Coordinates of C-alpha atoms in Angstrom, one line a residue:
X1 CA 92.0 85.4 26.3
X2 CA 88.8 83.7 24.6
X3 CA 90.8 80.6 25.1
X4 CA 91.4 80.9 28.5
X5 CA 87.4 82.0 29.7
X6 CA 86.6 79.0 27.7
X7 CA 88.8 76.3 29.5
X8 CA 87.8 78.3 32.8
X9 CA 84.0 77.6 32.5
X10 CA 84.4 74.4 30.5
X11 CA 87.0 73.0 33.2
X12 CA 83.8 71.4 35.4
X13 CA 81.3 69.5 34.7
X14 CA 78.6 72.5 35.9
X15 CA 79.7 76.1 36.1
X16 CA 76.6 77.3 37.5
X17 CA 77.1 75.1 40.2
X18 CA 80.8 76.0 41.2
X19 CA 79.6 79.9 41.2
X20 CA 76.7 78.7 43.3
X21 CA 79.2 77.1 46.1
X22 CA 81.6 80.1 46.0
X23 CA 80.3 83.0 48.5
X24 CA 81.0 85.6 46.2
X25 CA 78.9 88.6 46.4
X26 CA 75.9 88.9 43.6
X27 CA 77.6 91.0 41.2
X28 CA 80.9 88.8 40.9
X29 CA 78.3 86.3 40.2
X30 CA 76.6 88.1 37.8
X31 CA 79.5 88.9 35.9
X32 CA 81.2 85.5 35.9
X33 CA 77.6 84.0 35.1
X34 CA 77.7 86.3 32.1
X35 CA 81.1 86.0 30.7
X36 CA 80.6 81.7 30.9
X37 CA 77.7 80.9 30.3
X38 CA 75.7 79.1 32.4
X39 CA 75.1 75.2 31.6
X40 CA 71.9 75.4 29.2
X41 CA 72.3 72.7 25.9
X42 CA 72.0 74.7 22.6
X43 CA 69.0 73.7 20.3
X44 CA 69.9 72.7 16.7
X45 CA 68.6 75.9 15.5
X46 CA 70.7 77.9 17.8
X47 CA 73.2 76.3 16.8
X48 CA 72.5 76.2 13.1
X49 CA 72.2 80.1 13.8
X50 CA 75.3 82.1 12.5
X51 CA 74.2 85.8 13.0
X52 CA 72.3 84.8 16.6
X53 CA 72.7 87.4 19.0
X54 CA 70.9 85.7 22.1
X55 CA 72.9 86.1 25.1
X56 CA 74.3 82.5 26.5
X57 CA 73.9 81.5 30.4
X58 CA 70.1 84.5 30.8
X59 CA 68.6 81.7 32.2
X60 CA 71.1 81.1 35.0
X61 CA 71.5 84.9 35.5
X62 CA 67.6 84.9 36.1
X63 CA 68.5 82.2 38.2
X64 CA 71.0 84.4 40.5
X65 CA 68.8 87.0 41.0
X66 CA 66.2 84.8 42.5
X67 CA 68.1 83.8 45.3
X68 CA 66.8 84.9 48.5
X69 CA 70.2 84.7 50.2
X70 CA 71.7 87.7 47.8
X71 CA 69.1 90.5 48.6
X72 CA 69.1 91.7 52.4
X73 CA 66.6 90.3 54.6
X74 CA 63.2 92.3 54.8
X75 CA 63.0 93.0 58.3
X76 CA 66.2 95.5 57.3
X77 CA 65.0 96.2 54.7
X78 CA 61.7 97.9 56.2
X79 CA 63.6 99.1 59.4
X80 CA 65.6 101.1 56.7
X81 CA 62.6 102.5 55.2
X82 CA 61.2 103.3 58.3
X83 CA 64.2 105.4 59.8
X84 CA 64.3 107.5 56.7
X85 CA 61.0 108.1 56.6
X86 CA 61.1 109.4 60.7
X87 CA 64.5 111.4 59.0
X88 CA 62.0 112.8 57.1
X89 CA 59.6 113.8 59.1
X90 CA 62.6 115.4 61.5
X91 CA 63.3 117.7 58.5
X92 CA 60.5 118.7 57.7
X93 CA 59.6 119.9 61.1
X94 CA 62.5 122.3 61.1
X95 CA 61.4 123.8 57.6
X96 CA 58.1 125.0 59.9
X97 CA 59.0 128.4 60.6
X98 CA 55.1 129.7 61.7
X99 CA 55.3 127.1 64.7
X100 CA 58.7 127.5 66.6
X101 CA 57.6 125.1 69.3
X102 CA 57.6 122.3 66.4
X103 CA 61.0 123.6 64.9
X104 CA 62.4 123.3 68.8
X105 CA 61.0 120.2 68.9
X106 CA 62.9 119.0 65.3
X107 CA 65.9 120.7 66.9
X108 CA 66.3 118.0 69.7
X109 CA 65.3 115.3 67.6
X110 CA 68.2 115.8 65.3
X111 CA 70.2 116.3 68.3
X112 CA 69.0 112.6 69.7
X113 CA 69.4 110.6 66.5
X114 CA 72.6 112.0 65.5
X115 CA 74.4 111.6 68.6
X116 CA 75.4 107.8 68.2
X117 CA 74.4 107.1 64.2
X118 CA 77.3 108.0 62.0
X119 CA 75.0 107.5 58.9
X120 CA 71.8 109.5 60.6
X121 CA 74.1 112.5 60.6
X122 CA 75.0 111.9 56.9
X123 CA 71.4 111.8 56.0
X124 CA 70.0 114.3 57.8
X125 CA 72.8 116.8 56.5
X126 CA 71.4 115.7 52.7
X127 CA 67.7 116.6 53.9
X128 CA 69.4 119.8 54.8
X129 CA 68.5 120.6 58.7
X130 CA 72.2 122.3 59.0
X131 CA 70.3 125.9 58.0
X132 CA 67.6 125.9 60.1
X133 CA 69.6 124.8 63.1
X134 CA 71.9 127.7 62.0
X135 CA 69.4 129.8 61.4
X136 CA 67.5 129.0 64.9
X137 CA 70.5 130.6 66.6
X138 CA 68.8 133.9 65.8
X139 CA 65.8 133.1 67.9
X140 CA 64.4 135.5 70.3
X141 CA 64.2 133.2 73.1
X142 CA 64.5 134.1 76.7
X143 CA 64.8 131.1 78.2
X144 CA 67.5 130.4 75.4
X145 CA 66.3 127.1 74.9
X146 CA 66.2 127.2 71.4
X147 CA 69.8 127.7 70.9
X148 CA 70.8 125.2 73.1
X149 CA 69.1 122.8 71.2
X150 CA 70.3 123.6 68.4
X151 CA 73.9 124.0 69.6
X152 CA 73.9 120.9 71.0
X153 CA 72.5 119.4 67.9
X154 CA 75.1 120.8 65.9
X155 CA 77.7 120.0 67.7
X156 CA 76.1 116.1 67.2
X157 CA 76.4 116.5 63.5
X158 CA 79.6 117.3 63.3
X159 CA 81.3 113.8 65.3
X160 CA 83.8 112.4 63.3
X161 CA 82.0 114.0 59.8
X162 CA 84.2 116.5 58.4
X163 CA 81.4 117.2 55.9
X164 CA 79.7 118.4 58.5
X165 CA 82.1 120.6 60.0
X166 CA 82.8 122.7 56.7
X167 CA 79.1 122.5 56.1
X168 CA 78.3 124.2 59.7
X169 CA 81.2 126.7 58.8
X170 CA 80.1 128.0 55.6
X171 CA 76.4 128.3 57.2
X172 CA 77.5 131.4 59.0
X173 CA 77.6 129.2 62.7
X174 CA 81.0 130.7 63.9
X175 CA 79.7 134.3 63.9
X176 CA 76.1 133.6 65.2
X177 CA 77.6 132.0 68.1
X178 CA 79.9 134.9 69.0
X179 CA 77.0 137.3 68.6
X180 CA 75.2 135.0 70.9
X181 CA 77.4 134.9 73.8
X182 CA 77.8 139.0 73.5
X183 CA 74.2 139.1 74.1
X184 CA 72.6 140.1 77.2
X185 CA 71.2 136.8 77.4
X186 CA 73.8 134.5 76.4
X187 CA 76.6 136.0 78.5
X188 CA 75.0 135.5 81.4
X189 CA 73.6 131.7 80.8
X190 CA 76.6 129.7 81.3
X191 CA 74.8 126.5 79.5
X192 CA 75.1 128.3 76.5
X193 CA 78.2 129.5 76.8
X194 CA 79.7 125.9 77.4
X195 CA 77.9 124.4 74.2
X196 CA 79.4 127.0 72.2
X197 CA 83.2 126.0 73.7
X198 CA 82.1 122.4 72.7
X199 CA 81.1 123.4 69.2
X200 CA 84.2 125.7 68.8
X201 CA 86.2 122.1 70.2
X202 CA 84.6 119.8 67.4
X203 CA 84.8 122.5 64.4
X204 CA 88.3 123.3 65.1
X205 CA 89.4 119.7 64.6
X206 CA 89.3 120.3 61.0
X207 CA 92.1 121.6 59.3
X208 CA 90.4 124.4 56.8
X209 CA 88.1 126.0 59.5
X210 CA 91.6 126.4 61.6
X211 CA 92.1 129.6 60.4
X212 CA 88.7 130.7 59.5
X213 CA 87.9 130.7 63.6
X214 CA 90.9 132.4 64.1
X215 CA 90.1 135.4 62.4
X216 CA 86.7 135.6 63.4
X217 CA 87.4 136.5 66.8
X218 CA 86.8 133.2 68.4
X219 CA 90.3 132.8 70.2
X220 CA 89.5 135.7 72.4
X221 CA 86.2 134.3 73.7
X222 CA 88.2 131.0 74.5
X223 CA 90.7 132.4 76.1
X224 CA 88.4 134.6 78.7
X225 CA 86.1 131.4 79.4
X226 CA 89.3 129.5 80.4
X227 CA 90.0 132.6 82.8
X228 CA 86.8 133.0 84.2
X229 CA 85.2 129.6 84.9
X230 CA 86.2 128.3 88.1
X231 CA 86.9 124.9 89.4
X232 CA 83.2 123.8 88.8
X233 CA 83.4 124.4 85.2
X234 CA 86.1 121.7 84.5
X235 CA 84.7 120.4 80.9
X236 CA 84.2 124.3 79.6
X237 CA 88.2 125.2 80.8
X238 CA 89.5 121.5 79.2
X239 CA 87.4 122.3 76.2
X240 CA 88.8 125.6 75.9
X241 CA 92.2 124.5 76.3
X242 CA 91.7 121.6 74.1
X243 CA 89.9 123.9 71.3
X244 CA 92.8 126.9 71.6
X245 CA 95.6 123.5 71.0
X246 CA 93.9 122.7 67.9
X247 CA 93.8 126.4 66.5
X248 CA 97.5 126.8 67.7
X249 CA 98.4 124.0 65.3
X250 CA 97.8 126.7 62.8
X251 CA 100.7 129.2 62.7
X252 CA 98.2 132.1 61.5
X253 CA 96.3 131.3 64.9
X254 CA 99.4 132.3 66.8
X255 CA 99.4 135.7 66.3
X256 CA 95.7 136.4 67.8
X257 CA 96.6 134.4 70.8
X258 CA 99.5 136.6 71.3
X259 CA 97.6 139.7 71.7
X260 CA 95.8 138.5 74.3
X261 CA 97.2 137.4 78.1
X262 CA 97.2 133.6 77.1
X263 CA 101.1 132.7 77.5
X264 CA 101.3 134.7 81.2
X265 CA 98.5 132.6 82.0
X266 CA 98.8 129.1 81.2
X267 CA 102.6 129.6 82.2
X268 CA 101.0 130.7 86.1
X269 CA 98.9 127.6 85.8
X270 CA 101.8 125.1 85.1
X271 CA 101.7 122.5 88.5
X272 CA 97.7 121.0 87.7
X273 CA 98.6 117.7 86.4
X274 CA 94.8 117.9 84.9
X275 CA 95.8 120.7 82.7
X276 CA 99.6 120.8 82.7
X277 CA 100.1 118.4 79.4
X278 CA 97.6 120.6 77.3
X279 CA 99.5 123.8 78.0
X280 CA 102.5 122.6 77.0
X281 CA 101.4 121.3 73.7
X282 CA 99.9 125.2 73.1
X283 CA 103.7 126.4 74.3
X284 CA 104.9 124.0 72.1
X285 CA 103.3 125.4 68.9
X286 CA 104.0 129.1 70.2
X287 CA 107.5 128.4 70.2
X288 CA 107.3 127.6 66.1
X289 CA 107.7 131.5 65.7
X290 CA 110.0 134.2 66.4
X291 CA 107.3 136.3 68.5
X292 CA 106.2 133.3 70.4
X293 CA 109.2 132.9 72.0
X294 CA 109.3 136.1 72.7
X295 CA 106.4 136.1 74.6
X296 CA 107.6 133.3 76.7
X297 CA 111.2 134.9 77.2
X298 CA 109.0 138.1 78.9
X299 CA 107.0 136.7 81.4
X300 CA 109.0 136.6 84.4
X301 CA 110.0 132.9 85.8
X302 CA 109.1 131.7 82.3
X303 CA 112.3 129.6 82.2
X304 CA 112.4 128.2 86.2
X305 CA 109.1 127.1 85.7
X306 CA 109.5 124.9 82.7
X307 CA 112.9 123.7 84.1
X308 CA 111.2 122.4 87.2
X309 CA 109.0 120.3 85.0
X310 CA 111.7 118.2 83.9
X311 CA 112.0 116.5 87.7
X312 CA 108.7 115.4 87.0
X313 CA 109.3 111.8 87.1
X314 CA 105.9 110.6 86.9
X315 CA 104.8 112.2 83.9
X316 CA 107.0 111.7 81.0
X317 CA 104.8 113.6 78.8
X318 CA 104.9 116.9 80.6
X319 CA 109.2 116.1 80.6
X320 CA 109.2 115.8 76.5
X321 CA 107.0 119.1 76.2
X322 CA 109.0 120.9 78.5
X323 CA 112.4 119.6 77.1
X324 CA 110.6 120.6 73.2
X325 CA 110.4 124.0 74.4
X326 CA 113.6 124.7 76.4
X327 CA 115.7 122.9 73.0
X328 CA 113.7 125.3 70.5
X329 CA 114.8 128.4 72.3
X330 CA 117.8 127.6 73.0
X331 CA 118.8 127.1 69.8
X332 CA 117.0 130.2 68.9
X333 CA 118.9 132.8 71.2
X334 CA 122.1 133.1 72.9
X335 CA 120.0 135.5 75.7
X336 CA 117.6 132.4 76.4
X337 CA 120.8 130.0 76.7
X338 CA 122.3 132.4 79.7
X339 CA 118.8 132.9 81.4
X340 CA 118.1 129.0 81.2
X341 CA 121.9 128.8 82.6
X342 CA 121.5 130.6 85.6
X343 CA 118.0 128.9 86.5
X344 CA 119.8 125.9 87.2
X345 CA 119.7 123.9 84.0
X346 CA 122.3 122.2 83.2
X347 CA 121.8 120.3 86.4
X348 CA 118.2 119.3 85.7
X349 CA 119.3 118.2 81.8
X350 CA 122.2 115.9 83.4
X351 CA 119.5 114.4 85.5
X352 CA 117.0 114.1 82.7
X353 CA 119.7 112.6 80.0
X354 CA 119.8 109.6 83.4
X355 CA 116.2 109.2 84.3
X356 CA 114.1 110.7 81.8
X357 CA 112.4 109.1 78.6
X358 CA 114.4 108.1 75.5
X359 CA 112.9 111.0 73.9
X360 CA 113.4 113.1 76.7
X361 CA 117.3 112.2 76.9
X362 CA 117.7 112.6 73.0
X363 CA 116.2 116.4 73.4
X364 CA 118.4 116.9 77.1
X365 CA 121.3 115.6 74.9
X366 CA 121.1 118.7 71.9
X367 CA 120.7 121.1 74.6
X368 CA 123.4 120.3 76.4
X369 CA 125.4 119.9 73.2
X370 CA 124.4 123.6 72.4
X371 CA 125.2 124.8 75.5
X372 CA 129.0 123.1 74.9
X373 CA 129.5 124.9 71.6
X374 CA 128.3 128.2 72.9
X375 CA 130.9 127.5 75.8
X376 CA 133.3 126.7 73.7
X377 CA 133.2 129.6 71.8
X378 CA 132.9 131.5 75.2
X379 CA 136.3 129.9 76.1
X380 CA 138.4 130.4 72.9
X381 CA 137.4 134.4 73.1
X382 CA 138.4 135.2 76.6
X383 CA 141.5 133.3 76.3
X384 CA 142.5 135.4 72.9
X385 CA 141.9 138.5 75.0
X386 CA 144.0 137.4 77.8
X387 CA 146.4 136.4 75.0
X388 CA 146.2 140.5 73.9
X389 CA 146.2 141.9 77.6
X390 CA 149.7 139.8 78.4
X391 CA 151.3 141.3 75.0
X392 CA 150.4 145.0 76.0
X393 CA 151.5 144.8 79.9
X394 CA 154.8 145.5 80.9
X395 CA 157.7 143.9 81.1
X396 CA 158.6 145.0 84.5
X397 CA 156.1 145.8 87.4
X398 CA 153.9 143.9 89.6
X399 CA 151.8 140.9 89.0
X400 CA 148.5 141.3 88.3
X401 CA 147.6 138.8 91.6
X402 CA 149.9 141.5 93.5
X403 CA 147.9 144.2 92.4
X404 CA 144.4 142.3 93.0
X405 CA 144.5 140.8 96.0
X406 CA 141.2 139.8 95.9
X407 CA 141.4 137.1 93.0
X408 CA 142.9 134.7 95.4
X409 CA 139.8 135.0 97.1
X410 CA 137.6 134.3 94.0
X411 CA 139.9 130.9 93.1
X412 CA 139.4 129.4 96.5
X413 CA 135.2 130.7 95.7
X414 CA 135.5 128.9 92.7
X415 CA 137.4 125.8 94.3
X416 CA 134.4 125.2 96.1
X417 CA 131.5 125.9 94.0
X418 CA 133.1 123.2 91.5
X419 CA 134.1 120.7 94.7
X420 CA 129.8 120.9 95.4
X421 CA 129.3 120.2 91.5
X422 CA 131.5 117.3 91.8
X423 CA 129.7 115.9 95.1
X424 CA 126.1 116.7 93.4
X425 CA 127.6 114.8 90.1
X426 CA 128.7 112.1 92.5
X427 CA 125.3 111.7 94.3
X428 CA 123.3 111.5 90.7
X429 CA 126.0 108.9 89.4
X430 CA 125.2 107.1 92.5
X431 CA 121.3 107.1 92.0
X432 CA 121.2 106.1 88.3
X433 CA 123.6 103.0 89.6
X434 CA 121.3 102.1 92.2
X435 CA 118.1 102.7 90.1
X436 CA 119.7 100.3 87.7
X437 CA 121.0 97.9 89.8
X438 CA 117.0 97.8 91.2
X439 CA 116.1 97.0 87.4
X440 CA 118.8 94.6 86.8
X441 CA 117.2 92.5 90.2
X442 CA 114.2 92.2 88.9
X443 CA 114.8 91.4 85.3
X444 CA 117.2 88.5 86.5
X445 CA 114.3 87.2 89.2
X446 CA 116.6 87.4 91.9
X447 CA 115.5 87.0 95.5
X448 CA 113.8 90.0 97.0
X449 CA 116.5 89.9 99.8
X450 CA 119.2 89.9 97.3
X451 CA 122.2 92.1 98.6
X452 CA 124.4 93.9 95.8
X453 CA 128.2 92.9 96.5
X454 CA 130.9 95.2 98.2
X455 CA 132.4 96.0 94.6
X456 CA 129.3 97.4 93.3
X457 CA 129.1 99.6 96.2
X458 CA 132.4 100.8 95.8
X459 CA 131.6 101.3 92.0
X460 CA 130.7 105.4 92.2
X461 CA 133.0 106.4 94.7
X462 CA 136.0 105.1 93.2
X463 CA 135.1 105.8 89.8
X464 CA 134.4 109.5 90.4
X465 CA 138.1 109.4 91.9
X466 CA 139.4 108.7 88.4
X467 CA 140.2 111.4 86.3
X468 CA 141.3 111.2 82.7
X469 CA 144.3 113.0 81.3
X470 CA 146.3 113.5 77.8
X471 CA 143.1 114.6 76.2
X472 CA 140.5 117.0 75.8
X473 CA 136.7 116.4 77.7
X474 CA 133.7 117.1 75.5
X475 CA 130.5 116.3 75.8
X476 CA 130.0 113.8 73.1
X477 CA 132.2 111.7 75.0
X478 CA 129.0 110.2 77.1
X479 CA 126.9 107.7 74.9
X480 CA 123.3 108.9 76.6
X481 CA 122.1 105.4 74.9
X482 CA 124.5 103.2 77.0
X483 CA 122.0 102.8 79.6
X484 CA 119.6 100.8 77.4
X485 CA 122.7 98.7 76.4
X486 CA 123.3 97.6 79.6
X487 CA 118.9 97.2 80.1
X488 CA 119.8 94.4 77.3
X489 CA 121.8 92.5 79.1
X490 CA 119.8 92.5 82.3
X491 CA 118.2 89.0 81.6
X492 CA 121.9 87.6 82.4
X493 CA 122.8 85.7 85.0
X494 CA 126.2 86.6 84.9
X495 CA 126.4 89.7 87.4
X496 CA 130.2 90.1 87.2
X497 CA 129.5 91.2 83.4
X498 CA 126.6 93.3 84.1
X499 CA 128.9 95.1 87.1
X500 CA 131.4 95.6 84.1
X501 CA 129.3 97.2 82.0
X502 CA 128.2 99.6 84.9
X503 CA 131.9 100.5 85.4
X504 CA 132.6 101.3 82.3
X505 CA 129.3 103.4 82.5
X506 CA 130.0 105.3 85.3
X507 CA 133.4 105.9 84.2
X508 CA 131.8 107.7 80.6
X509 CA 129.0 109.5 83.6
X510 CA 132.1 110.6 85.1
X511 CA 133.9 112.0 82.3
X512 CA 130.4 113.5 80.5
X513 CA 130.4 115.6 83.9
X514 CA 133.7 116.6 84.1
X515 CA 133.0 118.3 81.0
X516 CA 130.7 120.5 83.0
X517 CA 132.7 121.3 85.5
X518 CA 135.6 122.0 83.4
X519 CA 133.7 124.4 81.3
X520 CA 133.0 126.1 85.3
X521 CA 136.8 126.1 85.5
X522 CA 137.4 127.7 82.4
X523 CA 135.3 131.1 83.6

């Protein structure tokens, strides 16, 4: 290794020079001009020297430490000193407890300096003004503009410094804030009230004060400012609604919301595209726990409301939510699956697994699949009980159509409730074709006037004619990924193939339905 260090300095003619040109910083300088040696001739008596413990290459270290260009410039260096100085002086005014006109004045400075200077709010939380600005909430002010300020200049100190956040936390903030808006004063000063929403938004962000404002009592204070500010009040209700998502990512946090009126709610307000996303991420972390879907399940229209989001086209976020939700509980309860049946969704899934999102399709896809195995199982018991009631009927004696002449009635009933589902199958087949065939046009930068060809328009209607026979129709048959396949190809200029592709398409479309209606058959 000696060896090596050596041949590395002694490789040049000057190694103080080569460390000079390299733009290392000082202290890879320092130590490379150390473990060299900088270029200095030995005197005789050095070298004559056995037991000399001089250090070689102090001269060119002294050297390195001159240079102007490796210490910061002194205009930053004195705009440094300066700033920590007026940090300073900001600290100390809060420590003046016999003048609360200078500690309300400290209060807005520390709101003012920390609201764009990521280091300011490190250094100011060193100097320690996170008491006093706890401690100010306590003042007896009537105009309450003492604990705005320092609300506001909390809420600064805590941007993107989790230090911060715990540091306000253990203070005692959470319940000073609570006891301010119970107070005459602060519940009727709505300025107040909306910087505490904003502080209870930026403290929940961090994961260990989740719970903590849980179970102080703050998710009840959110959730009656999100009912009772109205329209004009927009940043308090997406604050709130913001701040009650974080603490629902917490499964304690669940619970508390629960005993209030939260889920009847936000399920009524499901429609405002400014609010619709948020609520959905809350039901989405509800849903993690037995009694959060049960809370859904009760409110009345719970399940057509959440179905007709998934027609929302134009907002594929609100369709994954939505699609999250209706997957969890219906893998959850067999009750759910018969409600969510009846409201019509099996229909909206089909369409989804067509037009929706890839993630979207994939969830559309397991719920459907669910739906198939609970069918299934549906199917094999009522046809071992019609297996039992032929064995135990007489031999002789009227039919069972002879002595109900009504069930002819219910077949032709169910002839054409299944002849509809075919037609409604029919028109979606015929919409995902022409939605593709619009995307196919413009990936191949075809003429704007380009007309599709008699065959393609004669693609759906014959292909829902087919039917397939000699084998059993389940679900998986339909590959909910063969649209993008067929995306792929849409570069290509050779239509014929892409039409091919699209047949063969429609004809799994065709068969994936059939499943459905089969499974209507089979009741």
């Amino acid at each position: 290794m000696a060896s090596r260090t050596i041949d590395k300095c002694d490789g040049s003619k000057d190694a103080g020079s080569v460390l000079l040109d390299h733009p290392f910083k000082l202290w890879s300088k320092i130590i490379d001009t150390v473990r060299c040696g900088g270029k200095r001739p030995k005197k005789k008596s050095e070298s004559k020297n056995k037991y000399n413990l001089q250090q070689p290459g102090s001269d060119k270290l002294s050297d390195l430490l001159k240079q102007p260009e490796c210490w910061e410039n002194e205009e930053e260096v004195r705009m440094k000193e300066e700033t920590l100085e007026e940090l300073k002086r900001v600290a100390k005014k809060l420590q003046q407890q016999s003048s609360s006109e200078v500690v309300l004045e400290g209060a807005r400075e520390v709101r003012r300096l920390a609201k764009e200077d990521y280091q300011a709010r490190t250094t100011l939380a060193l100097l320690g003004v996170i008491p006093p600005l706890v401690a100010l909430l306590d003042a007896e002010d009537p105009t309450s503009h003492s604990q705005i300020a320092a609300l506001y200049a909390l809420l600064n100190l805590a941007i993107a410094n989790d230090a911060n956040k715990a540091a306000i936390v253990r203070a005692g903030a959470l319940h000073k804030m609570l006891k301010l808006i119970q107070s005459p004063n602060g519940s009727s000063n709505q300025a107040v009230a909306e910087a505490v929403v904003a502080n209870y938004l930026g403290l929940s962000a961090l994961d260990s004060n989740k719970p903590i404002i849980g179970s102080s009592g703050s998710i009840q204070f959110l959730v009656k400012t999100l009912k009772d500010f109205d329209e004009t009040s927009n940043q308090a209700k997406q604050d709130s609604l913001r701040a009650l998502y974080n603490l629902s990512i917490s499964p304690s946090n669940v619970f508390p919301m629960l005993e209030t009126d939260l889920i009847p709610f936000v399920l009524s307000k499901l429609g405002d595209m400014d609010t619709s996303e948020r609520i959905l991420s809350i039901l989405s972390n509800v849903v993690a726990i037995a009694e959060g879907r049960k809370a859904i399940s009760n409110v009345p229209d719970a399940f057509p409301t959440l179905i007709d989001v998934l027609n929302w086209t134009d907002s594929p976020g609100c369709q994954e939510k939505a699609s999250y939700i209706l997957m969890v509980m219906a893998h959850k309860s067999y009750g759910d699956r018969q409600v969510m049946i009846e409201a019509g969704l099996v229909s909206a899934l089909l369409e989804l697994t067509l037009l929706g999102s890839t993630l979207a399709q994939k969830r559309a896809s397991r719920i459907l699949e669910c739906l198939r195995v609970d069918k299934g199982k549906q199917v094999s018991g009522n046809r071992g009980g019609g297996l039992g009631a032929t064995l135990s009927a007489p031999l002789c004696g009227p039919s069972s159509s002879a002595m109900n002449p009504g069930n002819q009635l219910n077949e032709s009933d169910n002839d054409e409730m299944i002849s509809q589902e075919r037609k409604a199958v029919k028109q979606l087949i015929q919409q995902s074709l022409q939605n593709n065939m619009k995307r196919m046009v413009k990936r191949a930068n075809l003429p704007h006037d380009f007309v599709p060809s008699d065959h393609f328009k004669t693609l759906a209607s014959s292909s829902t004619s087919k039917r397939t026979t000699g084998k059993k129709v389940f679900f998986g048959n339909f590959d909910g990924h063969k649209m993008c396949d067929i995306e792929r190809k849409m570069g290509e200029n050779d239509l014929e193939g892409q039409n091919k592709h699209l047949e063969d398409t429609d004809i799994n479309l065709k068969r994936y339905c059939e499943g459905i209606s089969d499974m209507a058959t089979s009741e």
